[in-house]
Short mmCIF file of C-alpha atoms in Angstrom, two decimals:
data_model
loop_
_atom_site.label_atom_id
_atom_site.label_comp_id
_atom_site.label_asym_id
_atom_site.label_seq_id
_atom_site.Cartn_x
_atom_site.Cartn_y
_atom_site.Cartn_z
CA MET A 25 -20.97 28.03 -7.32
CA LYS A 26 -23.80 30.56 -8.62
CA TYR A 27 -27.66 29.99 -9.01
CA LEU A 28 -29.19 31.26 -12.34
CA GLY A 29 -31.70 30.93 -11.54
CA PRO A 30 -34.51 28.23 -12.18
CA HIS A 31 -34.23 24.70 -15.08
CA GLN A 32 -36.54 26.32 -18.47
CA ASP A 33 -35.91 23.61 -21.01
CA THR A 34 -38.97 21.24 -20.99
CA SER A 35 -36.55 17.96 -22.83
CA PRO A 36 -36.68 15.02 -21.05
CA LEU A 37 -33.94 13.70 -18.86
CA GLU A 38 -32.67 10.50 -18.07
CA ILE A 39 -32.27 9.15 -14.58
CA THR A 40 -30.25 6.48 -12.55
CA LEU A 41 -32.42 5.01 -9.67
CA VAL A 42 -29.89 2.58 -7.97
CA LEU A 43 -31.44 0.37 -5.58
CA ARG A 44 -30.44 -1.75 -2.67
CA ARG A 45 -29.32 -4.81 -2.42
CA ARG A 46 -31.27 -7.42 -2.05
CA GLN A 47 -32.37 -8.18 1.76
CA GLY A 48 -29.38 -10.48 3.09
CA GLY A 49 -27.12 -9.39 -0.34
CA SER A 50 -23.17 -8.48 1.57
CA PRO A 51 -20.21 -8.89 -0.74
CA SER A 52 -17.07 -9.76 0.59
CA ALA A 53 -13.97 -8.32 -0.97
CA ALA A 54 -12.51 -10.67 -2.99
CA SER A 55 -8.61 -10.44 -1.36
CA TRP A 56 -5.30 -12.28 -2.02
CA PRO A 57 -5.14 -14.99 -2.00
CA ARG A 58 -9.02 -15.62 -1.18
CA PRO A 59 -10.43 -16.07 -5.03
CA PRO A 60 -14.02 -13.84 -5.80
CA ARG A 61 -17.24 -15.41 -4.26
CA TRP A 62 -19.56 -15.13 -7.34
CA GLN A 63 -18.53 -14.92 -10.78
CA ARG A 64 -20.78 -12.61 -12.55
CA GLY A 65 -23.58 -14.73 -14.18
CA GLU A 66 -23.93 -15.23 -10.20
CA TYR A 67 -23.17 -12.44 -8.68
CA GLY A 68 -26.46 -10.33 -9.26
CA ARG A 69 -28.40 -14.09 -7.62
CA HIS A 70 -27.06 -12.93 -4.08
CA CYS A 71 -26.03 -8.57 -4.45
CA GLY A 72 -28.66 -7.66 -6.37
CA ALA A 73 -31.01 -5.81 -6.70
CA GLU A 74 -34.84 -7.87 -5.18
CA PRO A 75 -36.87 -8.73 -8.27
CA ALA A 76 -40.08 -7.18 -6.22
CA ASP A 77 -37.36 -3.92 -5.08
CA LEU A 78 -37.12 -3.43 -8.71
CA ALA A 79 -41.20 -4.15 -9.31
CA SER A 80 -42.22 -1.42 -6.79
CA LEU A 81 -40.14 1.46 -8.26
CA ARG A 82 -41.74 0.61 -11.67
CA ARG A 83 -44.60 1.25 -10.37
CA PHE A 84 -43.79 4.40 -8.50
CA ALA A 85 -42.13 5.58 -12.33
CA LEU A 86 -45.34 5.25 -14.00
CA THR A 87 -47.42 6.49 -10.63
CA ASN A 88 -44.80 9.60 -12.13
CA GLY A 89 -45.55 9.47 -15.71
CA LEU A 90 -41.81 8.89 -16.03
CA THR A 91 -41.10 5.69 -18.51
CA GLU A 92 -38.34 3.30 -18.50
CA VAL A 93 -35.17 3.31 -20.52
CA GLY A 94 -33.67 0.17 -19.05
CA ALA A 95 -32.92 -2.04 -16.14
CA ASP A 96 -30.08 -4.61 -14.92
CA GLU A 97 -30.96 -5.99 -11.68
CA HIS A 98 -27.10 -7.43 -11.20
CA ARG A 99 -26.15 -3.84 -11.80
CA ARG A 100 -29.20 -2.40 -9.67
CA VAL A 101 -30.11 0.13 -11.44
CA LEU A 102 -32.91 1.47 -13.38
CA HIS A 103 -32.60 4.19 -16.03
CA LEU A 104 -36.11 6.59 -16.19
CA ARG A 105 -36.97 9.20 -18.36
CA GLY A 106 -39.40 12.18 -18.28
CA GLY A 107 -39.97 16.22 -18.29
CA PRO A 108 -38.66 17.56 -15.55
CA GLN A 109 -41.70 19.03 -14.07
CA ALA A 110 -42.88 15.29 -12.93
CA LEU A 111 -39.24 15.00 -12.05
CA GLU A 112 -39.14 17.46 -10.21
CA ARG A 113 -43.14 16.49 -8.83
CA ALA A 114 -41.33 12.89 -8.55
CA PHE A 115 -38.16 13.74 -6.34
CA GLY A 116 -39.57 16.75 -4.37
CA VAL A 117 -37.15 18.97 -6.06
CA THR A 118 -36.08 22.24 -8.13
CA LEU A 119 -34.50 22.10 -11.37
CA GLY A 120 -32.22 25.08 -11.81
CA ARG A 121 -29.60 26.34 -13.68
CA TYR A 122 -26.08 26.81 -11.42
CA GLN A 123 -22.94 28.57 -13.43
CA LEU A 124 -18.96 27.36 -12.34
CA SER A 125 -17.34 29.26 -9.94
CA ASP A 126 -14.51 29.38 -12.68
CA GLY A 127 -17.74 29.93 -15.04
CA ARG A 128 -18.19 26.91 -16.26
CA GLY A 129 -21.59 25.64 -17.03
CA PRO A 130 -24.59 26.93 -17.04
CA PHE A 131 -25.70 23.23 -15.66
CA VAL A 132 -28.69 21.44 -14.57
CA GLY A 133 -28.05 20.94 -10.71
CA LEU A 134 -30.22 20.83 -7.48
CA GLY A 135 -31.12 23.52 -4.46
CA GLN A 136 -32.23 20.02 -2.16
CA ALA A 137 -31.75 16.85 -1.48
CA PRO A 138 -33.45 14.41 -3.44
CA THR A 139 -36.65 12.62 -1.54
CA LEU A 140 -36.70 8.21 -2.26
CA PRO A 141 -38.35 5.77 -2.46
CA PRO A 142 -37.74 3.62 0.60
CA GLU A 143 -36.55 1.06 -2.04
CA ALA A 144 -33.40 2.92 -3.63
CA ILE A 145 -30.57 4.56 -2.07
CA ALA A 146 -29.41 7.34 -4.56
CA VAL A 147 -30.55 9.12 -8.10
CA LEU A 148 -28.93 9.80 -10.57
CA GLY A 149 -28.16 12.60 -13.22
CA LEU A 150 -30.81 15.51 -11.58
CA ASP A 151 -27.63 16.44 -11.03
CA ARG A 152 -25.31 17.32 -14.37
CA ARG A 153 -22.87 19.33 -12.60
CA PRO A 154 -18.95 17.67 -13.40
CA VAL A 155 -18.51 15.83 -9.58
CA ALA A 156 -14.71 15.50 -11.07
CA ARG A 157 -11.59 16.34 -11.86
CA VAL A 158 -9.16 15.42 -13.27
CA HIS A 159 -5.27 14.85 -12.43
CA SER A 160 -3.09 14.78 -14.71
CA ARG A 161 -0.45 17.97 -14.37
CA ARG A 162 1.91 19.43 -17.91
CA PRO A 163 5.29 21.10 -16.65
CA ARG A 164 4.63 25.61 -16.67
CA ALA A 165 8.83 25.15 -16.59
CA ALA A 166 11.30 22.69 -17.75
CA PRO A 167 11.11 19.38 -17.60
CA ALA A 168 14.84 19.10 -15.29
CA VAL A 169 14.29 14.97 -16.86
CA THR A 170 12.07 12.95 -18.28
CA TYR A 171 10.93 9.46 -18.88
CA ALA A 172 9.25 6.96 -20.88
CA PRO A 173 6.61 4.72 -18.84
CA PRO A 174 9.09 1.54 -20.09
CA GLU A 175 12.21 2.75 -18.26
CA LEU A 176 10.33 3.69 -15.66
CA GLY A 177 8.70 -0.31 -15.45
CA ARG A 178 12.70 -0.83 -15.12
CA LEU A 179 13.67 1.40 -12.36
CA TYR A 180 10.29 0.19 -10.74
CA ASN A 181 11.54 -3.48 -10.91
CA PHE A 182 9.09 -4.31 -12.73
CA PRO A 183 8.91 -8.68 -13.29
CA PRO A 184 10.74 -8.79 -16.55
CA SER A 185 9.02 -11.95 -17.15
CA THR A 186 5.83 -10.38 -17.40
CA ASP A 187 3.97 -8.01 -20.22
CA GLY A 188 0.44 -9.47 -18.75
CA SER A 189 -1.15 -10.95 -20.69
CA GLY A 190 -4.52 -12.49 -20.19
CA GLN A 191 -5.57 -9.79 -18.58
CA THR A 192 -7.98 -6.83 -19.85
CA VAL A 193 -7.81 -3.64 -17.90
CA ALA A 194 -10.21 -1.12 -17.73
CA ILE A 195 -9.73 2.42 -17.76
CA ILE A 196 -12.99 5.25 -16.85
CA GLU A 197 -12.55 8.27 -18.96
CA LEU A 198 -14.76 11.10 -17.51
CA GLY A 199 -16.14 14.21 -20.72
CA GLY A 200 -13.95 13.50 -22.80
CA GLY A 201 -12.97 10.53 -25.98
CA PHE A 202 -10.09 9.65 -28.61
CA THR A 203 -9.21 8.57 -32.46
CA ALA A 204 -7.36 7.26 -34.51
CA SER A 205 -5.33 10.53 -34.58
CA ASP A 206 -5.40 11.59 -30.49
CA GLY A 207 -7.76 14.38 -31.92
CA GLY A 208 -8.45 17.27 -28.69
CA ASP A 209 -6.54 18.41 -25.59
CA ALA A 210 -9.18 16.98 -23.47
CA ASP A 211 -7.61 13.48 -24.89
CA GLY A 212 -4.75 13.99 -23.07
CA GLU A 213 -5.31 12.23 -20.43
CA VAL A 214 -7.06 9.52 -22.37
CA MET A 215 -3.63 8.74 -23.75
CA LEU A 216 -1.73 9.22 -20.41
CA ASP A 217 -3.97 6.91 -19.46
CA ILE A 218 -3.62 3.66 -22.64
CA GLU A 219 -0.22 4.97 -23.25
CA VAL A 220 1.21 3.98 -19.30
CA ILE A 221 -0.68 0.90 -19.78
CA GLY A 222 0.20 -0.30 -22.84
CA ALA A 223 3.85 0.75 -22.19
CA LEU A 224 4.27 -0.89 -19.28
CA ALA A 225 1.61 -4.20 -18.68
CA PRO A 226 1.96 -4.86 -23.03
CA GLY A 227 0.73 -8.10 -22.84
CA ALA A 228 -2.66 -6.38 -21.44
CA LYS A 229 -6.09 -5.90 -23.64
CA ILE A 230 -7.15 -2.47 -22.55
CA VAL A 231 -10.99 -1.09 -22.22
CA VAL A 232 -11.75 2.44 -22.60
CA TYR A 233 -15.07 3.45 -20.16
CA PHE A 234 -16.15 6.70 -20.97
CA ALA A 235 -18.52 9.08 -19.77
CA PRO A 236 -20.21 12.74 -18.32
CA ASN A 237 -18.01 14.36 -16.37
CA THR A 238 -21.67 14.23 -13.91
CA ASP A 239 -22.08 11.53 -10.89
CA GLN A 240 -24.56 9.30 -12.88
CA GLY A 241 -21.19 8.91 -15.34
CA PHE A 242 -19.26 8.52 -12.73
CA TYR A 243 -21.26 5.57 -11.19
CA GLU A 244 -22.05 3.85 -14.74
CA ALA A 245 -19.21 4.20 -15.19
CA ILE A 246 -17.53 2.50 -12.74
CA SER A 247 -20.05 -0.30 -12.78
CA GLN A 248 -20.55 -1.56 -15.44
CA ALA A 249 -17.13 -1.95 -15.58
CA ALA A 250 -17.25 -3.57 -12.73
CA HIS A 251 -19.59 -6.10 -14.26
CA ASP A 252 -18.69 -7.18 -17.85
CA ALA A 253 -19.19 -10.40 -18.71
CA VAL A 254 -17.58 -9.43 -22.09
CA ASN A 255 -14.23 -8.70 -20.93
CA HIS A 256 -13.64 -9.32 -17.80
CA PRO A 257 -12.22 -7.27 -16.36
CA ALA A 258 -9.50 -8.23 -14.17
CA VAL A 259 -8.01 -4.12 -13.29
CA MET A 260 -9.58 -1.18 -12.98
CA SER A 261 -7.53 2.28 -13.03
CA ILE A 262 -9.38 5.61 -12.65
CA SER A 263 -7.03 8.65 -12.83
CA TRP A 264 -10.53 11.82 -11.95
CA GLY A 265 -12.22 12.55 -8.21
CA GLY A 266 -12.95 14.69 -6.14
CA PRO A 267 -12.90 16.58 -1.92
CA GLU A 268 -14.49 13.87 -1.11
CA ASP A 269 -17.04 16.06 1.59
CA GLY A 270 -17.47 17.59 -1.71
CA TRP A 271 -19.89 15.06 -2.98
CA ASN A 272 -23.38 14.73 -1.44
CA ALA A 273 -23.80 11.25 0.01
CA PRO A 274 -26.70 9.39 -1.77
CA SER A 275 -23.96 10.14 -4.94
CA ARG A 276 -20.67 9.07 -3.52
CA ASP A 277 -23.03 5.10 -1.89
CA ALA A 278 -23.46 5.39 -4.58
CA MET A 279 -20.70 4.85 -6.09
CA GLN A 280 -19.54 3.34 -3.11
CA THR A 281 -21.31 0.26 -3.95
CA ALA A 282 -20.57 -0.15 -7.57
CA LEU A 283 -16.65 -0.33 -6.27
CA GLU A 284 -17.16 -2.80 -3.83
CA ASP A 285 -19.25 -4.84 -6.25
CA ALA A 286 -15.49 -4.37 -8.85
CA ALA A 287 -14.11 -5.89 -4.81
CA ALA A 288 -16.80 -7.97 -4.87
CA LEU A 289 -15.88 -9.69 -8.47
CA GLY A 290 -11.98 -9.77 -8.04
CA VAL A 291 -11.33 -6.37 -9.84
CA THR A 292 -8.39 -3.68 -8.02
CA VAL A 293 -9.22 -0.82 -8.69
CA THR A 294 -6.56 2.11 -8.99
CA ALA A 295 -7.12 5.61 -8.35
CA ALA A 296 -4.88 8.35 -8.39
CA ALA A 297 -5.26 10.31 -5.15
CA GLY A 298 -5.26 14.04 -6.85
CA ASP A 299 -2.34 16.29 -7.13
CA SER A 300 -3.15 19.85 -5.15
CA GLY A 301 -1.22 18.11 -1.88
CA SER A 302 -3.03 18.08 2.07
CA SER A 303 -6.37 20.79 0.64
CA ASP A 304 -7.18 18.65 -2.67
CA GLY A 305 -7.30 21.51 -3.82
CA GLU A 306 -10.10 22.96 -0.74
CA THR A 307 -9.81 26.87 0.39
CA ASP A 308 -11.22 26.25 4.44
CA GLY A 309 -7.34 25.89 5.40
CA GLN A 310 -8.17 21.94 6.63
CA PRO A 311 -6.64 19.04 5.63
CA HIS A 312 -9.42 17.05 2.96
CA VAL A 313 -8.94 13.01 0.70
CA ASP A 314 -10.13 12.55 -2.86
CA PHE A 315 -12.19 10.26 -3.54
CA PRO A 316 -13.01 7.53 -4.85
CA ALA A 317 -9.40 7.26 -3.74
CA SER A 318 -10.73 7.78 -0.03
CA SER A 319 -12.16 4.93 -0.42
CA PRO A 320 -11.33 1.37 1.50
CA SER A 321 -12.07 -0.55 -2.20
CA VAL A 322 -9.60 0.95 -3.97
CA LEU A 323 -5.30 0.96 -3.91
CA ALA A 324 -5.20 5.37 -3.47
CA CYS A 325 -1.92 6.53 -5.18
CA GLY A 326 0.17 8.89 -4.20
CA GLY A 327 2.80 11.03 -6.03
CA THR A 328 5.89 11.83 -5.68
CA LYS A 329 9.27 12.98 -7.54
CA LEU A 330 11.73 10.49 -9.25
CA THR A 331 15.48 11.73 -10.30
CA ALA A 332 17.65 8.74 -12.15
CA ARG A 333 20.12 8.63 -13.74
CA GLY A 334 22.53 5.44 -15.54
CA GLY A 335 19.49 3.81 -14.74
CA SER A 336 19.09 3.19 -10.92
CA ILE A 337 17.50 5.82 -8.57
CA VAL A 338 19.20 8.42 -7.88
CA SER A 339 15.95 10.14 -4.93
CA GLU A 340 13.02 9.71 -3.93
CA VAL A 341 11.61 12.45 -2.77
CA VAL A 342 7.41 13.05 -2.03
CA TRP A 343 6.35 15.59 -5.37
CA ASN A 344 5.16 18.19 -3.86
CA GLU A 345 5.63 21.41 -6.27
CA THR A 346 3.30 23.49 -5.16
CA SER A 347 5.88 26.85 -4.83
CA VAL A 348 6.56 27.28 -8.01
CA ASN A 349 3.02 26.16 -8.85
CA GLU A 350 3.60 22.46 -10.25
CA GLY A 351 1.14 20.88 -7.53
CA ALA A 352 1.50 18.02 -4.29
CA THR A 353 0.30 14.87 -4.16
CA GLY A 354 -2.24 14.05 -2.06
CA GLY A 355 -3.00 12.48 0.43
CA GLY A 356 -4.37 12.52 3.98
CA VAL A 357 -7.13 10.45 6.86
CA SER A 358 -11.14 10.14 5.17
CA GLN A 359 -13.93 11.42 7.65
CA VAL A 360 -16.59 9.57 5.25
CA PHE A 361 -14.82 5.90 5.69
CA PRO A 362 -13.70 4.60 9.08
CA LEU A 363 -10.15 3.31 9.50
CA PRO A 364 -9.99 -0.91 8.38
CA SER A 365 -9.21 -3.90 9.50
CA TRP A 366 -5.73 -3.74 7.41
CA GLN A 367 -4.45 -0.62 8.78
CA GLN A 368 -4.77 -0.16 12.31
CA SER A 369 -1.62 -1.73 12.25
CA ILE A 370 0.36 1.22 11.66
CA ALA A 371 0.43 4.67 12.60
CA VAL A 372 -2.76 6.64 10.75
CA PRO A 373 -3.68 10.04 12.06
CA LYS A 374 -7.21 10.97 13.54
CA ALA A 375 -9.09 12.94 10.24
CA PRO A 376 -9.96 16.46 11.11
CA ASN A 377 -12.56 16.32 12.68
CA GLY A 378 -11.38 14.25 14.62
CA ILE A 379 -12.82 10.25 13.87
CA ALA A 380 -9.83 7.01 13.00
CA GLY A 381 -10.10 7.30 9.35
CA ARG A 382 -8.86 5.52 6.18
CA GLY A 383 -6.09 6.83 5.62
CA VAL A 384 -5.02 7.58 1.44
CA PRO A 385 -2.89 7.08 -0.21
CA ASP A 386 -1.69 2.89 -0.42
CA VAL A 387 1.15 3.40 -1.57
CA ALA A 388 2.77 6.32 -4.72
CA GLY A 389 4.65 6.05 -7.88
CA ASN A 390 6.37 8.75 -9.94
CA ALA A 391 4.32 12.27 -10.42
CA ASP A 392 5.92 15.58 -10.70
CA PRO A 393 5.18 16.95 -13.86
CA LEU A 394 9.12 18.47 -13.63
CA THR A 395 10.30 14.50 -14.22
CA GLY A 396 7.14 13.62 -15.79
CA TYR A 397 5.58 10.41 -18.33
CA GLN A 398 6.46 10.96 -22.24
CA VAL A 399 4.27 10.45 -24.10
CA ARG A 400 2.68 11.54 -27.60
CA VAL A 401 -0.98 13.57 -27.98
CA ASP A 402 -2.63 15.08 -31.46
CA GLY A 403 0.41 13.37 -32.64
CA LYS A 404 3.67 15.66 -31.27
CA ALA A 405 5.79 14.81 -28.63
CA ASP A 406 4.41 16.13 -24.64
CA VAL A 407 5.42 15.08 -21.08
CA ILE A 408 2.78 14.99 -18.45
CA GLY A 409 2.33 13.78 -14.99
CA GLY A 410 -0.14 14.13 -11.38
CA THR A 411 -1.04 10.42 -9.96
CA SER A 412 -2.97 10.11 -12.73
CA ALA A 413 0.45 8.93 -14.35
CA VAL A 414 0.58 6.92 -10.62
CA ALA A 415 -2.79 5.17 -11.14
CA PRO A 416 -2.47 3.37 -14.31
CA LEU A 417 1.74 3.24 -13.28
CA TRP A 418 0.26 0.78 -10.64
CA ALA A 419 -2.26 -1.02 -12.83
CA ALA A 420 0.19 -1.99 -15.34
CA LEU A 421 2.12 -3.69 -11.88
CA ILE A 422 -1.59 -5.24 -10.92
CA ALA A 423 -1.84 -6.95 -14.24
CA ARG A 424 1.64 -8.53 -14.58
CA CYS A 425 1.56 -9.57 -11.00
CA ASN A 426 -1.82 -11.11 -12.32
CA GLN A 427 -0.35 -13.02 -15.02
CA LYS A 428 2.23 -14.69 -13.40
CA LEU A 429 0.02 -15.65 -10.47
CA GLY A 430 -2.54 -17.50 -13.08
CA ARG A 431 -5.59 -15.43 -11.15
CA PRO A 432 -6.93 -11.49 -10.47
CA LEU A 433 -5.44 -10.19 -7.08
CA GLY A 434 -8.55 -8.68 -6.27
CA ASP A 435 -8.90 -6.61 -2.89
CA VAL A 436 -5.25 -6.48 -2.91
CA HIS A 437 -4.93 -4.02 0.20
CA ALA A 438 -4.92 -7.33 2.99
CA ALA A 439 -1.92 -7.72 1.29
CA LEU A 440 -0.18 -5.31 1.08
CA TYR A 441 -0.67 -4.37 4.73
CA ARG A 442 1.27 -7.85 4.87
CA ILE A 443 3.34 -7.30 3.31
CA GLY A 444 4.50 -4.23 3.71
CA PRO A 445 7.33 -2.02 3.77
CA ARG A 446 9.76 -5.28 2.38
CA ALA A 447 7.96 -5.10 -1.64
CA PHE A 448 8.83 -0.65 -1.08
CA ARG A 449 10.49 2.37 -1.76
CA ASP A 450 10.34 3.41 1.67
CA ILE A 451 9.70 7.84 0.41
CA THR A 452 11.09 9.93 4.11
CA GLU A 453 11.59 12.77 2.60
CA GLY A 454 9.48 15.91 1.95
CA ASN A 455 5.80 16.09 3.08
CA ASN A 456 2.18 17.80 0.89
CA GLY A 457 1.68 20.52 3.07
CA ALA A 458 -0.18 18.50 6.53
CA TYR A 459 1.64 16.19 6.89
CA GLN A 460 5.12 15.08 7.04
CA ALA A 461 6.28 11.52 5.24
CA ALA A 462 8.23 9.45 8.25
CA ALA A 463 9.10 5.38 7.76
CA GLY A 464 7.33 3.46 6.90
CA TRP A 465 3.31 4.07 5.67
CA ASP A 466 2.43 7.21 6.00
CA PRO A 467 -0.62 9.97 3.94
CA CYS A 468 1.77 11.40 1.64
CA THR A 469 3.64 8.20 -0.22
CA GLY A 470 1.86 5.61 1.27
CA PHE A 471 4.53 2.95 2.04
CA GLY A 472 5.94 4.25 -1.69
CA SER A 473 6.95 3.09 -4.72
CA PRO A 474 6.88 -0.44 -5.91
CA ASP A 475 9.80 -2.68 -6.66
CA GLY A 476 7.81 -5.02 -8.68
CA GLN A 477 9.83 -8.00 -7.72
CA ALA A 478 10.04 -7.59 -4.40
CA LEU A 479 5.91 -7.77 -4.83
CA LEU A 480 5.35 -10.51 -6.77
CA ALA A 481 7.36 -12.28 -4.53
CA ALA A 482 5.63 -11.65 -1.14
CA LEU A 483 2.37 -11.79 -2.93
CA THR A 484 3.11 -14.92 -4.40
CA GLY A 485 4.78 -16.64 -1.07
CA LEU A 486 0.79 -14.59 -0.04
CA GLY A 487 -0.78 -16.68 -2.11
CA SER A 488 1.62 -20.09 -1.32
#
């Protein structure tokens, strides 16, 4: 990243202050079969912002010449607008212009960490650089075989008596939009997500939350979806992310609070584990995992290469086509999030920094672009792969399970790790660079790809 000089535009900027939770406010994940402790209408009274904290930050804004744009006690946010100089004084920063190594820019950015009032855990929007990349890939070579999403549902044994009716699935999309004619290159990812969920859970309602590709935009999209009291999503699909150590800590912490809110409100969040193997696209020669997939509040979705004939799976291995520049599944061990209780019964290797960290991914599905998904973009047939296809695939399966079970699964980790390999196709062949597939859970494909009917039966058993 290249520094181009100081930020000289005097146009006002809008920022988001993320507040700490009220004293004693500790969200607990709604983990199947336990229902959410609080519903959306009452959650804020227990885990929202303290009114006194919000009042204090309003005084802080007034003192520093910043204007309030809006606030939400339940979501713990205060939206402010101010000129660049006022924002620099308020947070002790210098705004600059930056260009990314790939030539994109210039973007407004920071050269130092902001100084925060004690009531806030993060200020988002001062840094406008992209924080995430989309985890989808078009094949460079002619695909060996491609699959329509309904075909994958049959191969993965999705419960035939379900279609997601009565469920709402949220899709998080950054830096783009879509039109009725699917226009624009940026829409390939949007249409992949919508078409996979629409084909595999045709009875579900789909709500797409668009936001800029910044820490502020990403946070706002997840937080708004989690707290949406109109559409009430029970599943959230995220196909975007970046190396967890590439995030600044306050932004990542703010994102984590939004993901914790989702889990506490009974929302199952699925996220792509990355398409660049165990390095997650970093060039330091070390393994890295992708965030938000590395969050313990997220069902991390890795990738496989699937071969089927005559309606049956012939082989399924770890997706790793790096030798022909066709990508590989992400996966590894978090250096930020400690080993969760529900992973203590499996053999998660130590993280590169030596800590016992959260293992990624949890589950997997077909992701190799050379065995990709048949979709339509700009009205034309296309083939797209990547773990960004696996997140909506799993979101659709969760929606169908929710329908049959009669209530949301919520944070499904504890249940999945209790069920173990019996509800999955174990992937035991291949690697993603630093990690090798093995029997049971591994840092390439987690427990493996789904056996939908076996999973539903096991979840039903846990809930009875």
